[in-house]
PDB file of C-alpha atoms and ligand atoms in Angstrom:
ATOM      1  CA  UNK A 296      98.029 136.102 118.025  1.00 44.00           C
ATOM      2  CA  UNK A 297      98.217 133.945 114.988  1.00 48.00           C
ATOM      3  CA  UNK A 298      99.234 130.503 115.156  1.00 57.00           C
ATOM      4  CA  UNK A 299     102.286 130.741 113.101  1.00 67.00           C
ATOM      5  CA  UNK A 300     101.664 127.833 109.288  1.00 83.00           C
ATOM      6  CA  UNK A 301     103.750 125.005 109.863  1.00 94.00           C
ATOM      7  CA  UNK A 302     106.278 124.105 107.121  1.00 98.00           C
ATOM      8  CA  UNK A 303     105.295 121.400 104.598  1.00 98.00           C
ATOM      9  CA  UNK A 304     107.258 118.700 103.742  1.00 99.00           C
ATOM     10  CA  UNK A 305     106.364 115.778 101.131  1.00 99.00           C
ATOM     11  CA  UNK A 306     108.082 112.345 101.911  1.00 99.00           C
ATOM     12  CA  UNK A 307     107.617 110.094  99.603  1.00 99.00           C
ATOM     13  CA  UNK A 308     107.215 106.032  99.956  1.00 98.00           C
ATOM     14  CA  UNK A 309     106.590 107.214 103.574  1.00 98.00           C
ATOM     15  CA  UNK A 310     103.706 103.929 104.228  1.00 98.00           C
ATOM     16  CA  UNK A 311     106.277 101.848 105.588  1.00 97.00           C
ATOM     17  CA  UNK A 312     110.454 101.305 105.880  1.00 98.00           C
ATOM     18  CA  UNK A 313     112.757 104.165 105.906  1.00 98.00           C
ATOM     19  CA  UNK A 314     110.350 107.122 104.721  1.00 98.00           C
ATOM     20  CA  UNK A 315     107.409 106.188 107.718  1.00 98.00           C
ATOM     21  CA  UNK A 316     110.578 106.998 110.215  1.00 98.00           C
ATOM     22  CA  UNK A 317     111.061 110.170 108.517  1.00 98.00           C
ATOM     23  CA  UNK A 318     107.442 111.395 108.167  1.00 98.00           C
ATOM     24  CA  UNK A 319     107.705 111.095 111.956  1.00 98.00           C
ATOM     25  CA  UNK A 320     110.912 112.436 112.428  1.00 98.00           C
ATOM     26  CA  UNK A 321     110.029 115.844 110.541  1.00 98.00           C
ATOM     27  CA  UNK A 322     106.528 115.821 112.239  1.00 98.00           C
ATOM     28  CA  UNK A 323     108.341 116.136 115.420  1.00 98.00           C
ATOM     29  CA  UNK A 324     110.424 118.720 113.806  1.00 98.00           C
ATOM     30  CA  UNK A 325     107.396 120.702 113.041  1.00 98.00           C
ATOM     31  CA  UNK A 326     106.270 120.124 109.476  1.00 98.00           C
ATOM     32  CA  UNK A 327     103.096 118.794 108.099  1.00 98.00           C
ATOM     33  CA  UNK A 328     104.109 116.380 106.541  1.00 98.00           C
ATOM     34  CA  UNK A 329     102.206 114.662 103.392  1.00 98.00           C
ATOM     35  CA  UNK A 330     102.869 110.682 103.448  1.00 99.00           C
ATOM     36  CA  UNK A 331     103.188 109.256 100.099  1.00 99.00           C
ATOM     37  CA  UNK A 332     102.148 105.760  99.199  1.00 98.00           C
ATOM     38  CA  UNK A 333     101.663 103.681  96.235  1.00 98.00           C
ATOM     39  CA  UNK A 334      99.824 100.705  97.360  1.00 98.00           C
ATOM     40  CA  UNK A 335      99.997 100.453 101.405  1.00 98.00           C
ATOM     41  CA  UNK A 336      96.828 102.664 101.976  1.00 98.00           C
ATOM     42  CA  UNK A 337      96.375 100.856 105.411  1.00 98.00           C
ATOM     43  CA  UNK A 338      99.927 101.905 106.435  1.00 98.00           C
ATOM     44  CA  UNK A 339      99.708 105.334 105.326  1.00 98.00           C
ATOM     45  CA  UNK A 340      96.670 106.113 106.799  1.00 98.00           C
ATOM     46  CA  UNK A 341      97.836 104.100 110.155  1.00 98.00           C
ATOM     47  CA  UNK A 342     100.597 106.614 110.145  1.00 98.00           C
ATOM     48  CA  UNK A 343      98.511 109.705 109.357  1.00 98.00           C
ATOM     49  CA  UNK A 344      96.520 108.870 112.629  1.00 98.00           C
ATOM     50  CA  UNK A 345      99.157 107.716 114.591  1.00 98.00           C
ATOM     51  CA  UNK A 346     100.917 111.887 113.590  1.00 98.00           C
ATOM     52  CA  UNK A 347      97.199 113.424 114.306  1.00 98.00           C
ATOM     53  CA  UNK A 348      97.236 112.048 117.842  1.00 98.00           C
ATOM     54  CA  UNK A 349     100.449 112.971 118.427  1.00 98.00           C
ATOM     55  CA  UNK A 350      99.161 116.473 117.925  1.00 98.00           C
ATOM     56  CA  UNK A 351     100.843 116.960 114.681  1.00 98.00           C
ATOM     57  CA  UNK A 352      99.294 118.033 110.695  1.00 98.00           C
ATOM     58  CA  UNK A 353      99.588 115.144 108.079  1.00 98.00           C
ATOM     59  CA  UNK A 354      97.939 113.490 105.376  1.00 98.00           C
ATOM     60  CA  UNK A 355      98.142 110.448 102.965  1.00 99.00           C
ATOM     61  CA  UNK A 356      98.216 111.183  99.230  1.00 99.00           C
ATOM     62  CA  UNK A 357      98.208 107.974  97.311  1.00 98.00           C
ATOM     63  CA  UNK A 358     100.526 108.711  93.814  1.00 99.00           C
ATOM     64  CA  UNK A 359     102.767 106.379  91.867  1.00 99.00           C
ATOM     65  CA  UNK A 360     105.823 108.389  91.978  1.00 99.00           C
ATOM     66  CA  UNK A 361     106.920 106.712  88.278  1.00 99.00           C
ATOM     67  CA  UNK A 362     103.492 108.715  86.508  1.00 99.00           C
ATOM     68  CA  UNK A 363     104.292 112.282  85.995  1.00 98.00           C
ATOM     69  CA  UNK A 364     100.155 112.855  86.676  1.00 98.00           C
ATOM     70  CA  UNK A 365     100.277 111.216  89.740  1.00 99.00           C
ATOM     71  CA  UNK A 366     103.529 113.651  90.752  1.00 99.00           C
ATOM     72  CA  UNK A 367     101.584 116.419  89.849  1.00 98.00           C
ATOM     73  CA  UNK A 368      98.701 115.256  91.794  1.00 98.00           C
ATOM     74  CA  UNK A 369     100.616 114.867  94.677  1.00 98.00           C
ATOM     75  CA  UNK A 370     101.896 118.235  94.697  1.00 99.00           C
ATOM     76  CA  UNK A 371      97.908 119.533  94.358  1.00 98.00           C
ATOM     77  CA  UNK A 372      96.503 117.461  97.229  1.00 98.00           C
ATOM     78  CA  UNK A 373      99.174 118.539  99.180  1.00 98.00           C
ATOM     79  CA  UNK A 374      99.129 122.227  98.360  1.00 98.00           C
ATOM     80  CA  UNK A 375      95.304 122.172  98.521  1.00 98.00           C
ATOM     81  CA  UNK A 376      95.595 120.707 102.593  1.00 98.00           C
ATOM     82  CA  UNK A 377      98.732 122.128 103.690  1.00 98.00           C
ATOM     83  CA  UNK A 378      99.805 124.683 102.037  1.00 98.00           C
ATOM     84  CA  UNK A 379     102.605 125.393  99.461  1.00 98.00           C
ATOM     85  CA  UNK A 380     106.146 122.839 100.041  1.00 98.00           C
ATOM     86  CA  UNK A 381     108.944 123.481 101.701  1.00 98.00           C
ATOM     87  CA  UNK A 382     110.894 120.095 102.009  1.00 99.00           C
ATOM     88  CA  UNK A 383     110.907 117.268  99.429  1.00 99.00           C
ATOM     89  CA  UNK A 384     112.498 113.819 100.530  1.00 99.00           C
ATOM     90  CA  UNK A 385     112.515 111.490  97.722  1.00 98.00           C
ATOM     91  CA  UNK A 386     112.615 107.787  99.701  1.00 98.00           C
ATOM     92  CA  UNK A 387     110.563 105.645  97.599  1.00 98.00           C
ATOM     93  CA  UNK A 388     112.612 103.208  95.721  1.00 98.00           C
ATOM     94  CA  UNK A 389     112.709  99.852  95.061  1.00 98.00           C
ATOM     95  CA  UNK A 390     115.222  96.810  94.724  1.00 97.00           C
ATOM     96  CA  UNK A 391     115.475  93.434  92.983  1.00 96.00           C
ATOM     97  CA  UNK A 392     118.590  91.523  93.297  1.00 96.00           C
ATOM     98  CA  UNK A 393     119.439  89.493  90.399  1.00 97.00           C
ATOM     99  CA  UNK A 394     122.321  89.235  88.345  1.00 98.00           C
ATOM    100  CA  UNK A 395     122.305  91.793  85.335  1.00 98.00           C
ATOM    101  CA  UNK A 396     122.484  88.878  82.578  1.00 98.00           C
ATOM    102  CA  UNK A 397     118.913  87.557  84.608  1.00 98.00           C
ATOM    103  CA  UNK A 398     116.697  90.536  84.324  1.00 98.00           C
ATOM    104  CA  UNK A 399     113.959  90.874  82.508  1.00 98.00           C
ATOM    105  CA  UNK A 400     113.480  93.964  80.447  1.00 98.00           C
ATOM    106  CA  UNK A 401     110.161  94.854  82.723  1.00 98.00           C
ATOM    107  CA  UNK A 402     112.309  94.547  85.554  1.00 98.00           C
ATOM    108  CA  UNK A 403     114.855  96.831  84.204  1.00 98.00           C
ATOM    109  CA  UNK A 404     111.978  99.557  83.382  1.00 98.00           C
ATOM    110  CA  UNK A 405     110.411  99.217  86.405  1.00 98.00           C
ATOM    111  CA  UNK A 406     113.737  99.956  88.505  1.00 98.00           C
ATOM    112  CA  UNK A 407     114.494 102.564  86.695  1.00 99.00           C
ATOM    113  CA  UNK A 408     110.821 103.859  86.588  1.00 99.00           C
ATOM    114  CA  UNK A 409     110.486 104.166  90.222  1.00 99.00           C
ATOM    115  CA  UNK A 410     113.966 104.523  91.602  1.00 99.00           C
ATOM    116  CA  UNK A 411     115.453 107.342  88.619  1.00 99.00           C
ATOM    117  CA  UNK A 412     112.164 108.442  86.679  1.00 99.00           C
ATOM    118  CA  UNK A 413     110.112 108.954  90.459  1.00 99.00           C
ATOM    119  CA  UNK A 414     112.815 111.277  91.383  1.00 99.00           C
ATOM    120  CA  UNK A 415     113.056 113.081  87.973  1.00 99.00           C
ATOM    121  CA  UNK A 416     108.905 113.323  88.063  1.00 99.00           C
ATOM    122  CA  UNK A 417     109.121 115.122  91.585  1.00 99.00           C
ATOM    123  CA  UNK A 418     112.284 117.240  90.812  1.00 99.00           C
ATOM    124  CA  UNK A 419     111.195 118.467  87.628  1.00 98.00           C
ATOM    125  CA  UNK A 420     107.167 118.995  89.577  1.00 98.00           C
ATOM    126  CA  UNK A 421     109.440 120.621  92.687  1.00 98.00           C
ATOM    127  CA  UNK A 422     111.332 123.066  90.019  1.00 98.00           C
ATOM    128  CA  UNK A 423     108.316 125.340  89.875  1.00 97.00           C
ATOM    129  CA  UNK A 424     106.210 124.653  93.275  1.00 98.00           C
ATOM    130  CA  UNK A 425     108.556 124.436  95.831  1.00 98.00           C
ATOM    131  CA  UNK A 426     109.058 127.535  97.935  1.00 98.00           C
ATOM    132  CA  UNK A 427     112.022 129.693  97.894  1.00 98.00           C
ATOM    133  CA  UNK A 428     114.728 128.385 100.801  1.00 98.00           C
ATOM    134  CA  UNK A 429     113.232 125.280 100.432  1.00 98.00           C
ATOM    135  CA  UNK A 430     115.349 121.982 100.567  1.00 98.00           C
ATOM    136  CA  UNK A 431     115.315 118.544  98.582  1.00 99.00           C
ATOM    137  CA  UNK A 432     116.890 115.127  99.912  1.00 99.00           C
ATOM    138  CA  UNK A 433     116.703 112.396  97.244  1.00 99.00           C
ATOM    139  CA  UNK A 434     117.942 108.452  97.778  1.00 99.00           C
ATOM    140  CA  UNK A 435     120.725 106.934  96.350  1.00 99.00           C
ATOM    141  CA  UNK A 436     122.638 104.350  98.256  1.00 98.00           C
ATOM    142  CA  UNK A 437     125.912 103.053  99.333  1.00 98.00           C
ATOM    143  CA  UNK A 438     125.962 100.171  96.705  1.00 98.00           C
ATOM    144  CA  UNK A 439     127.069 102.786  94.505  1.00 98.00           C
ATOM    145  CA  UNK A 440     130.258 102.695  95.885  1.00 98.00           C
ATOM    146  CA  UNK A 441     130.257  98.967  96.879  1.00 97.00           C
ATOM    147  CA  UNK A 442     129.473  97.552  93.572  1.00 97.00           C
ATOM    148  CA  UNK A 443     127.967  94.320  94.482  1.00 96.00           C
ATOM    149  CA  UNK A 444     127.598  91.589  92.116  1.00 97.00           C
ATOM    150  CA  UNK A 445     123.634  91.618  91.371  1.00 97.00           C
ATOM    151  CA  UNK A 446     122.978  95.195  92.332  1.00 98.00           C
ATOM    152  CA  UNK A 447     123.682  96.623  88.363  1.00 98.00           C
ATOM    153  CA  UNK A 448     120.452  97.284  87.478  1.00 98.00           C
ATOM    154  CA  UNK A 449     119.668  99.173  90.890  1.00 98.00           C
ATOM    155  CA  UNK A 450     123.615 100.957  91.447  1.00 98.00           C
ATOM    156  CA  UNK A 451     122.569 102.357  88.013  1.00 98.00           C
ATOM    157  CA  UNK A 452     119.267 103.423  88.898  1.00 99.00           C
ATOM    158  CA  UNK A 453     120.538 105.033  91.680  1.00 99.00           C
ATOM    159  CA  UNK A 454     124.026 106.349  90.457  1.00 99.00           C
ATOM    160  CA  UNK A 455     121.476 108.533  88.170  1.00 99.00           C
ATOM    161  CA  UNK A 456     119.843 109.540  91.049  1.00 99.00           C
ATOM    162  CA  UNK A 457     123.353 111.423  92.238  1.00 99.00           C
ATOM    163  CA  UNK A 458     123.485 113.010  89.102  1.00 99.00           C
ATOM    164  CA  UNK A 459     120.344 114.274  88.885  1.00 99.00           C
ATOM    165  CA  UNK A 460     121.109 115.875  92.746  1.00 99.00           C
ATOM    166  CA  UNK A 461     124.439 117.259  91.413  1.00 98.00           C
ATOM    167  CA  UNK A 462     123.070 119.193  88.617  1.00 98.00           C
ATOM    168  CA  UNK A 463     119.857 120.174  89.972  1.00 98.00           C
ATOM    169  CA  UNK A 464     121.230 122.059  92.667  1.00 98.00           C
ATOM    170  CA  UNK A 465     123.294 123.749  90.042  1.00 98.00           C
ATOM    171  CA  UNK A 466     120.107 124.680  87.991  1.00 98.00           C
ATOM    172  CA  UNK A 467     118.473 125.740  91.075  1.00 98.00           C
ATOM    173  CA  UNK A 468     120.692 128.458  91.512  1.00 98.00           C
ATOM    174  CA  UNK A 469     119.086 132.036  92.750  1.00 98.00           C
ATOM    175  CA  UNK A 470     116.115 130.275  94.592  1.00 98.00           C
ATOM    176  CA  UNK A 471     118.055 129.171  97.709  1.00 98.00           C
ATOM    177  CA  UNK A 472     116.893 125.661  97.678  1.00 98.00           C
ATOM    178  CA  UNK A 473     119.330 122.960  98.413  1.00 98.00           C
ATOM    179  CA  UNK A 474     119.304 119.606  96.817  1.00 99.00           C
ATOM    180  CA  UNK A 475     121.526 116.963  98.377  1.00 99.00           C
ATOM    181  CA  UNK A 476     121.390 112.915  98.254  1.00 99.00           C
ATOM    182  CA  UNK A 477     121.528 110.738 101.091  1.00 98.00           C
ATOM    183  CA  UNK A 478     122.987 107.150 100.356  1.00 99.00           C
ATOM    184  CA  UNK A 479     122.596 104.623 103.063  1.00 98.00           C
ATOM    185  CA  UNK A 480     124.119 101.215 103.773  1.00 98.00           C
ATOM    186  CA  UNK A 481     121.802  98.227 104.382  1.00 98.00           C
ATOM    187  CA  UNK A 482     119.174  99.277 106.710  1.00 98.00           C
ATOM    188  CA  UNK A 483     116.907  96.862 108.374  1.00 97.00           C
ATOM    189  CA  UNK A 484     113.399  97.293 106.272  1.00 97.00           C
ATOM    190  CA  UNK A 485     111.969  95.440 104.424  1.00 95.00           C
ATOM    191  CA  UNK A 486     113.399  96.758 101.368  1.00 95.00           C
ATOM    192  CA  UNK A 487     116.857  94.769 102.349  1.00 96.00           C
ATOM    193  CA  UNK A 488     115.662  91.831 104.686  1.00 96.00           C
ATOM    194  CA  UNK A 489     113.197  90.459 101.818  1.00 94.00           C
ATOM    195  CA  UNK A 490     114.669  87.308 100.508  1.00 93.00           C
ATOM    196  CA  UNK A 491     117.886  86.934 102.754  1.00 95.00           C
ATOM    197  CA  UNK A 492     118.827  83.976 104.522  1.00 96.00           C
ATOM    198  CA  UNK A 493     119.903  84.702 108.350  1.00 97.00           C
ATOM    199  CA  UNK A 494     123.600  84.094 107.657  1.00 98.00           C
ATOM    200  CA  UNK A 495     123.243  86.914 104.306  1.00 96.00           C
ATOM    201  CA  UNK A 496     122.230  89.222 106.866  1.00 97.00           C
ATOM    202  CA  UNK A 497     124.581  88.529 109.614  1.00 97.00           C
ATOM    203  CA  UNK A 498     127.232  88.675 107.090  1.00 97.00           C
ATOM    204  CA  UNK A 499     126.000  92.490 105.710  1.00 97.00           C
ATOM    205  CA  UNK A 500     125.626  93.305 109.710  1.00 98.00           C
ATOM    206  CA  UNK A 501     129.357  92.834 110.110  1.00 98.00           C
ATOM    207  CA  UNK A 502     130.731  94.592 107.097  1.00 97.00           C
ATOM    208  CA  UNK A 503     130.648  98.087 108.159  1.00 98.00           C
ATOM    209  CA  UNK A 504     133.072  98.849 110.907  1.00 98.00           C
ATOM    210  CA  UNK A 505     130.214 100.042 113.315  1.00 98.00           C
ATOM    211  CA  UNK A 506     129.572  96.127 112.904  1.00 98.00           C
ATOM    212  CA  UNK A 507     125.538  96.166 112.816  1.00 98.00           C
ATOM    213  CA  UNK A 508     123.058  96.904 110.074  1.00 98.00           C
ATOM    214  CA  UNK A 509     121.467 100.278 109.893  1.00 98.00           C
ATOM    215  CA  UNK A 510     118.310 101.494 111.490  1.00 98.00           C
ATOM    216  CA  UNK A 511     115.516 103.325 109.838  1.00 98.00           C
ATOM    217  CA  UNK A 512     116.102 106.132 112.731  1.00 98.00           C
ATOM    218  CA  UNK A 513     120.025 106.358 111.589  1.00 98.00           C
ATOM    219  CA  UNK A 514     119.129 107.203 108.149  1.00 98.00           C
ATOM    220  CA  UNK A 515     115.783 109.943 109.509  1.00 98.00           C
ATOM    221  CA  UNK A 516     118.485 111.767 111.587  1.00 98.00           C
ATOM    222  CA  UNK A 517     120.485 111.997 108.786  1.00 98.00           C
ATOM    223  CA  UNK A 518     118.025 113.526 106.456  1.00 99.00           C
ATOM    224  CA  UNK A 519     116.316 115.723 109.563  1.00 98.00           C
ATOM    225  CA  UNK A 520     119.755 117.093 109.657  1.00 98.00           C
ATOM    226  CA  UNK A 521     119.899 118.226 105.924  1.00 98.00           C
ATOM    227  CA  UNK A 522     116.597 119.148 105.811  1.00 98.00           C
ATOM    228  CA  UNK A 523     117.750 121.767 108.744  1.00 98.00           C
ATOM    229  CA  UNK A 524     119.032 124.836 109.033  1.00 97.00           C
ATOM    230  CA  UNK A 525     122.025 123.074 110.669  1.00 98.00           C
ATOM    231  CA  UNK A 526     123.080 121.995 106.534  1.00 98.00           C
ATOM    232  CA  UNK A 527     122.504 125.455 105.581  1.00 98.00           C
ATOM    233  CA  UNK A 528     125.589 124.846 103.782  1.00 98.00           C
ATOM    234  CA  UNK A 529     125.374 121.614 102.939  1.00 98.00           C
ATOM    235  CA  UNK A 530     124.263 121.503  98.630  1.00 98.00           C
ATOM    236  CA  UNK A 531     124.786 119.219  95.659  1.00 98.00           C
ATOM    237  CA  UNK A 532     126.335 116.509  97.954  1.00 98.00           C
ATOM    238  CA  UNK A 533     125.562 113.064  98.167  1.00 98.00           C
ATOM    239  CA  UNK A 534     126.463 111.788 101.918  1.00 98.00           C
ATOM    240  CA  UNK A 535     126.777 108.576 102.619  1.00 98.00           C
ATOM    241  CA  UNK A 536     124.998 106.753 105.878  1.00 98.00           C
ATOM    242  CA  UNK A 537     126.534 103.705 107.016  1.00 98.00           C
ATOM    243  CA  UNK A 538     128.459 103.049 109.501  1.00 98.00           C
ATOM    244  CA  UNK A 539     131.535 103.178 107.764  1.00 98.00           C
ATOM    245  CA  UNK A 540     130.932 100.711 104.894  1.00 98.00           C
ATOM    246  CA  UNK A 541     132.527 102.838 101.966  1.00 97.00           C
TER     247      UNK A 541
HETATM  248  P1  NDP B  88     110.783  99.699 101.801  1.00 59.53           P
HETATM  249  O1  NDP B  88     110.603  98.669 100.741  1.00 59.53           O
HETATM  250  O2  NDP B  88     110.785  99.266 103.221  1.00 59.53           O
HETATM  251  O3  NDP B  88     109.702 100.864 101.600  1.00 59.53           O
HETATM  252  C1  NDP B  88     109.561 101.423 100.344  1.00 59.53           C
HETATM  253  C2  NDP B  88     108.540 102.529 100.365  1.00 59.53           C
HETATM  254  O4  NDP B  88     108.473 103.087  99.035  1.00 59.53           O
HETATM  255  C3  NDP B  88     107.154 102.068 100.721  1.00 59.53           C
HETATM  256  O5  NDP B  88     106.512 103.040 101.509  1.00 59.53           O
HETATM  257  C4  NDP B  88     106.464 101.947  99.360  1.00 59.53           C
HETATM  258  O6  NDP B  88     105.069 102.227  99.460  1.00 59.53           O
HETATM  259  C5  NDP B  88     107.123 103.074  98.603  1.00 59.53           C
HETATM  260  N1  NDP B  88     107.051 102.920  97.153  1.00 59.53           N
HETATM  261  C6  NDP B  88     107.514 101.895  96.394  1.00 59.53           C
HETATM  262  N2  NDP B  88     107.235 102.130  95.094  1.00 59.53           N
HETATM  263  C7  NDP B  88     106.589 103.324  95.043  1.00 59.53           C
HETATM  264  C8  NDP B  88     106.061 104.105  93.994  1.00 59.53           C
HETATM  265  N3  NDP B  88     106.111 103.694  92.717  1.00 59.53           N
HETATM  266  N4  NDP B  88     105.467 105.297  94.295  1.00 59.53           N
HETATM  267  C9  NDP B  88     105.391 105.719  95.582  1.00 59.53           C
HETATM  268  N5  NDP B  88     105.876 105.015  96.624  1.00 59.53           N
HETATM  269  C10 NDP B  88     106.471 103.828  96.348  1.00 59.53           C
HETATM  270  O7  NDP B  88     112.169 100.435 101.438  1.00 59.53           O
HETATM  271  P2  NDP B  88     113.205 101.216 102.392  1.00 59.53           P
HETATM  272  O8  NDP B  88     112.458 101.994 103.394  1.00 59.53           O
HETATM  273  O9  NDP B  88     114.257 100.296 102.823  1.00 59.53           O
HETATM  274  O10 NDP B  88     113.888 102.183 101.302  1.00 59.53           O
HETATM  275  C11 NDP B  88     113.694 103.574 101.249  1.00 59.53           C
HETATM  276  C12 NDP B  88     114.737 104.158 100.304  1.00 59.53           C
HETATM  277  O11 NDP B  88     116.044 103.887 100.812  1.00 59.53           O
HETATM  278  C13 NDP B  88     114.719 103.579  98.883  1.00 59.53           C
HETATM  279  O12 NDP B  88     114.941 104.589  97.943  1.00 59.53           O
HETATM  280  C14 NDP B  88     115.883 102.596  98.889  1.00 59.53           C
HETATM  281  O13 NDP B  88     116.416 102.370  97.608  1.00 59.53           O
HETATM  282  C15 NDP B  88     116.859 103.340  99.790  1.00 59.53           C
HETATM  283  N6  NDP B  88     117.876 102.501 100.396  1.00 59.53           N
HETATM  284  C16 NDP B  88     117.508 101.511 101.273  1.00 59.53           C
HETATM  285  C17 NDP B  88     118.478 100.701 101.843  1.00 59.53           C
HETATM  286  C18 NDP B  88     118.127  99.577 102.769  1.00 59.53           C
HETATM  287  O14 NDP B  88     119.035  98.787 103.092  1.00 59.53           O
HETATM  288  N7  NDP B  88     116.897  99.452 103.226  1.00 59.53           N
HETATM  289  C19 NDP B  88     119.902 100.906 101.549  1.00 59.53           C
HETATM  290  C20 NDP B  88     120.157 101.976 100.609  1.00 59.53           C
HETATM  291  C21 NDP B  88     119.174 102.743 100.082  1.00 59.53           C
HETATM  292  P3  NDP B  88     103.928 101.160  99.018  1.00 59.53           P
HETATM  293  O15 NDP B  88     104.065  99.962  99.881  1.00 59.53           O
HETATM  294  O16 NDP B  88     102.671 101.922  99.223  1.00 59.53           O
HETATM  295  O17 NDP B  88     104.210 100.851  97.577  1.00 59.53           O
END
């Protein structure tokens, strides 16, 4: 009997934070997973032994999710080891806070670059390579709703991000894919603890009713779930992660 091909799933941003939790998380579900990085090779490849040991398939494929070519890329390596993909979670992001009226215009591109323009390049790659009954989580987050004073530039970069999941699975339509969004409240990475004084994070830890900060884990459950056949009903929706935030 034939060992039955594992699904594949691409996560990107999946060195470190959030996205290593969930390359984990879906290797124990069963996927290969391919871990994308931009610059934390050592992570990455920590990771992809760490998932080998373990017994499980995975590989590192070092892309810039902002450069279309790299996107494209990504999708080849990933084909060419795994196999053809099933599951595309679109973690990577990134997040300066700074008042609106103090951003630089490189800072401005390179939010949106990365946070809006990496999830258009992988959407618009996914469009034609991802299989049929396939399923796409991207990242927005719950400062959408919060609108904090210095999050502007990144709400907006991710507020695109919900419309791009909105419409997508619309256009998607007769190839059984789903596309939702997951939007998380703060979650302890260092995406959120970088540059926050003790008492800043204390404070964030007691805003949500659930009265601590998020875990990576919280937020891989989350996606796990919609990546499932649990949310086989589950499309076009952004769902917020939080503990009750907003
Ligand atoms: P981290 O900063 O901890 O990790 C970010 C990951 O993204 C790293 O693996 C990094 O890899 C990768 N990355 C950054 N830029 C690129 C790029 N251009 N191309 C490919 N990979 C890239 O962030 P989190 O884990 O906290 O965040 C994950 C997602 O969750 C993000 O989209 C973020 O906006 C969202 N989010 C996070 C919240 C939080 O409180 N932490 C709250 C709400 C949403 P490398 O080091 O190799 O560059």
């Amino acid at each position: 009997m034939t060992a039955q091909a594992a699904k594949v799933a691409i996560v990107t941003g999946a060195s470190r934070g959030i996205g290593a939790v969930i390359a984990r998380q879906l290797a124990e579900d069963g996927y290969a997973v391919a871990i994308n990085y931009a610059s934390s090779a050592e992570e990455a490849s920590r990771l992809v032994v760490e998932l080998r040991q373990a017994g499980h398939q995975a590989i590192a494929v070092k892309a810039d999710v902002a450069s279309a070519a790299d996107v494209r890329w990504l999708f080849d390596e990933t084909e060419k080891q795994l196999g053809r993909v099933d599951v595309l979670i679109n973690n990577a992001g990134i997040l300066k806070v700074l008042p609106l009226a103090q951003h630089s215009d490189e800072l401005y591109e390179q939010t949106f670059a990365v946070n809006t323009r990496g999830t258009f390049n992988t959407l618009r790659e996914a469009a034609t390579r991802l299989n049929d009954g396939g399923c796409i989580v991207n990242f927005s987050s719950s400062t959408v709703g919060l609108n904090l004073p210095g999050y502007a530039v990144y709400i907006a970069s991710k507020a695109a991000v919900e419309s791009l999941t909105q419409v997508f699975a619309k256009e998607l339509r007769g190839r059984n894919i789903r596309v939702n969004a997951v939007a998380p409240g703060p979650v302890a990475s260092e995406l959120f603890l970088q540059g926050k004084s003790e008492e800043q994070i204390r404070n964030f830890a007691k805003m949500p009713p659930l009265e601590r900060l998020g875990q990576p884990q919280d937020i891989a459950s989350v996606v796990a779930f919609l990546a499932s056949p649990a949310a086989a009903w589950v499309n076009g929706q952004i769902l917020r992660a939080n503990g009750g935030l907003v």
